[in-house]
mmCIF file of C-alpha atoms in Angstrom:
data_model
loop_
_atom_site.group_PDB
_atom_site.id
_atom_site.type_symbol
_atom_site.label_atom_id
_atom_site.label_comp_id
_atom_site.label_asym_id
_atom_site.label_seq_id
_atom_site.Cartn_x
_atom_site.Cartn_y
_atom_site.Cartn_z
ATOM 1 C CA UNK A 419 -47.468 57.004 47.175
ATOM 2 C CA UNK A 420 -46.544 56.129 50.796
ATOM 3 C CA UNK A 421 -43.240 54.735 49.320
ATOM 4 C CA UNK A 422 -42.179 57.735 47.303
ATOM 5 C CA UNK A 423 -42.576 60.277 49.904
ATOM 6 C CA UNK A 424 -40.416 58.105 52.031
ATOM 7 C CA UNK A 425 -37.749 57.772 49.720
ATOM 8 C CA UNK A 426 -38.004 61.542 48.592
ATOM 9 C CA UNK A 427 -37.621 62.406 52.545
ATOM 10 C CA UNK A 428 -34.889 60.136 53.003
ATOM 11 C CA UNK A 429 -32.827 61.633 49.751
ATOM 12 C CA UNK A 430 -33.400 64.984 51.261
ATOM 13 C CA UNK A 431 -32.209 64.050 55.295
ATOM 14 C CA UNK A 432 -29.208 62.269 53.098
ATOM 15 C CA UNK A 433 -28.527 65.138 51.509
ATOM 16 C CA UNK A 434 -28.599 67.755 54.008
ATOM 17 C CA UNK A 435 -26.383 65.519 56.089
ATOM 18 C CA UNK A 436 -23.236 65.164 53.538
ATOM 19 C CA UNK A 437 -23.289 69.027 53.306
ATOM 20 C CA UNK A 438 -22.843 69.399 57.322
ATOM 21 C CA UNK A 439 -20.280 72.185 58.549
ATOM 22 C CA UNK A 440 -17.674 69.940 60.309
ATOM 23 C CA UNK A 441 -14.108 70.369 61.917
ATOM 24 C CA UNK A 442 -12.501 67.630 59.844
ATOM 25 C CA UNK A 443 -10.843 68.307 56.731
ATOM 26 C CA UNK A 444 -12.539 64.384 55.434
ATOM 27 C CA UNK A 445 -10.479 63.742 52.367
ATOM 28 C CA UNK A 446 -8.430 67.090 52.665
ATOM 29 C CA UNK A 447 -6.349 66.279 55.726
ATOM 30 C CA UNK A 448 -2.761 66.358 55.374
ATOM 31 C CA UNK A 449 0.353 68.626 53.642
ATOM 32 C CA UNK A 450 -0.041 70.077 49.886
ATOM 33 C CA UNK A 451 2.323 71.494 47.983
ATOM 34 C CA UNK A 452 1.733 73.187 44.519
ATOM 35 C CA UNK A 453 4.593 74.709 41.786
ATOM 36 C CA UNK A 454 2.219 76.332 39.529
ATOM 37 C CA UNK A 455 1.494 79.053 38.630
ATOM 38 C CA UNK A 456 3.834 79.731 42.299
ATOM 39 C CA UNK A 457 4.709 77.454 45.181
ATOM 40 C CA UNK A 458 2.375 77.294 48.371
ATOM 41 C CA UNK A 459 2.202 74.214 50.672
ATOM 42 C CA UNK A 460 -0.669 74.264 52.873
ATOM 43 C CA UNK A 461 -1.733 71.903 55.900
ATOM 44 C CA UNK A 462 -5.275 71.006 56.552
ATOM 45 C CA UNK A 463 -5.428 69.709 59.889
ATOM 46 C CA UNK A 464 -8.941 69.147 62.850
ATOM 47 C CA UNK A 465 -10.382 73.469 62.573
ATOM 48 C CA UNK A 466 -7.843 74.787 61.178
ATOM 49 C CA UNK A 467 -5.526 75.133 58.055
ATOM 50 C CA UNK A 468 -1.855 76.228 57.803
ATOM 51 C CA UNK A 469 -0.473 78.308 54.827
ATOM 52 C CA UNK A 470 2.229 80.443 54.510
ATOM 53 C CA UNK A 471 3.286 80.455 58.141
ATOM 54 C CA UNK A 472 0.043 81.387 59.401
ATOM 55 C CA UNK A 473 -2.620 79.080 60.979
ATOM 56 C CA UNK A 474 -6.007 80.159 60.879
ATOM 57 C CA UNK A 475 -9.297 78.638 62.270
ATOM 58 C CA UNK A 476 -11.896 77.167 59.190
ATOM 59 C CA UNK A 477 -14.958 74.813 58.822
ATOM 60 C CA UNK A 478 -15.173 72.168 56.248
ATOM 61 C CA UNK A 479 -18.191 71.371 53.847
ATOM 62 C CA UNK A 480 -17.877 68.350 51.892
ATOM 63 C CA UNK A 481 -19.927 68.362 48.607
ATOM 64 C CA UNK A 482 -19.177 64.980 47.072
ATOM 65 C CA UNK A 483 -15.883 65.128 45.740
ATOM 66 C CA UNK A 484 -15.709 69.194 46.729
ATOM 67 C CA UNK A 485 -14.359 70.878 49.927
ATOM 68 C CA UNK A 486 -15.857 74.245 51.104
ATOM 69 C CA UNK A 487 -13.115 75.626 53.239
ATOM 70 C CA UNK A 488 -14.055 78.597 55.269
ATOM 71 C CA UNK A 489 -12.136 80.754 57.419
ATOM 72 C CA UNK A 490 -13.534 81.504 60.897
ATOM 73 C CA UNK A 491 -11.251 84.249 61.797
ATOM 74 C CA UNK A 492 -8.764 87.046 59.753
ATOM 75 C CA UNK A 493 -8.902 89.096 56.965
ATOM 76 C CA UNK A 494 -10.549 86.539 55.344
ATOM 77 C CA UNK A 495 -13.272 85.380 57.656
ATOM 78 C CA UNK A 496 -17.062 84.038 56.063
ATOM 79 C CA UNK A 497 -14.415 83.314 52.907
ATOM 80 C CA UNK A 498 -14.932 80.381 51.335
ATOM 81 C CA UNK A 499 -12.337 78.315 49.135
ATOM 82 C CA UNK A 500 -13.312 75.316 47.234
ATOM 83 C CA UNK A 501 -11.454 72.442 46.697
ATOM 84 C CA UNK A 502 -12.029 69.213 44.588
ATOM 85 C CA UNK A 503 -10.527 66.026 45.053
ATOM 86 C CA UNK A 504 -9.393 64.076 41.642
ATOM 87 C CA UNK A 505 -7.709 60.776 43.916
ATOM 88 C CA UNK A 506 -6.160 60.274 46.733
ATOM 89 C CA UNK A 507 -3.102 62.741 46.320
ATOM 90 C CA UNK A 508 -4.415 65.173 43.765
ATOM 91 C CA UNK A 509 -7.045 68.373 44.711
ATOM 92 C CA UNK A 510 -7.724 71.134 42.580
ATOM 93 C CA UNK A 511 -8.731 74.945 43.633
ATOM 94 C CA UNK A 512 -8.950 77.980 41.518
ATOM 95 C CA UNK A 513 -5.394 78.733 42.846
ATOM 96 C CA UNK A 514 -3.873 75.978 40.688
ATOM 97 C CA UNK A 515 -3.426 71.971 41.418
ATOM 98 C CA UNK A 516 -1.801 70.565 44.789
ATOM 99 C CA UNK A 517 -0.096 67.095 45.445
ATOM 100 C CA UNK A 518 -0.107 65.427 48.517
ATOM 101 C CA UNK A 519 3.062 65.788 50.667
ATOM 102 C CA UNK A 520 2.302 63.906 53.324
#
């Protein structure tokens, strides 16, 4: 019984840990660029993301294979936007699907 509630506690510190708030973009960081359904390249960099000309200050909340991005500041600020990575130069948001620029 020992056992289990050790393992149950450790799945749950585990847990709570991969869903931290954090600066870093993880899997995110870099240029897009998506076409469809219009074109938008956007630049996840350290606290902040660029889109559009505008850089504005976010957090990052990896969920396995999903990004939380939320803005910290602006119109849209306590926004979230969630994006999930398929590989290595493909994510996916409700806006449409990006490729990696750079």
């Amino acid at each position: 019984m020992n056992i289990l509630l050790r393992g149950t506690l450790l799945g749950i510190v585990a847990f709570g840990l991969a869903a931290c708030a954090s600066k870093s973009p993880g899997p995110l960081e870099g240029t897009w660029r998506m076409t469809d359904p219009f074109p938008l390249t956007v630049s996840f960099r350290r606290g902040e993301l660029e889109a559009m000309g505008a850089v504005k200050r976010v957090s990052y909340k990896r969920y396995w294979s999903d990004v939380l991005v939320t803005y910290e500041e602006g119109v849209n600020k306590g926004a979230s936007f969630r994006y999930t990575v398929i590989d290595a130069d493909t994510i996916r948001s409700d806006s449409g699907t990006f490729r990696r620029v750079r």
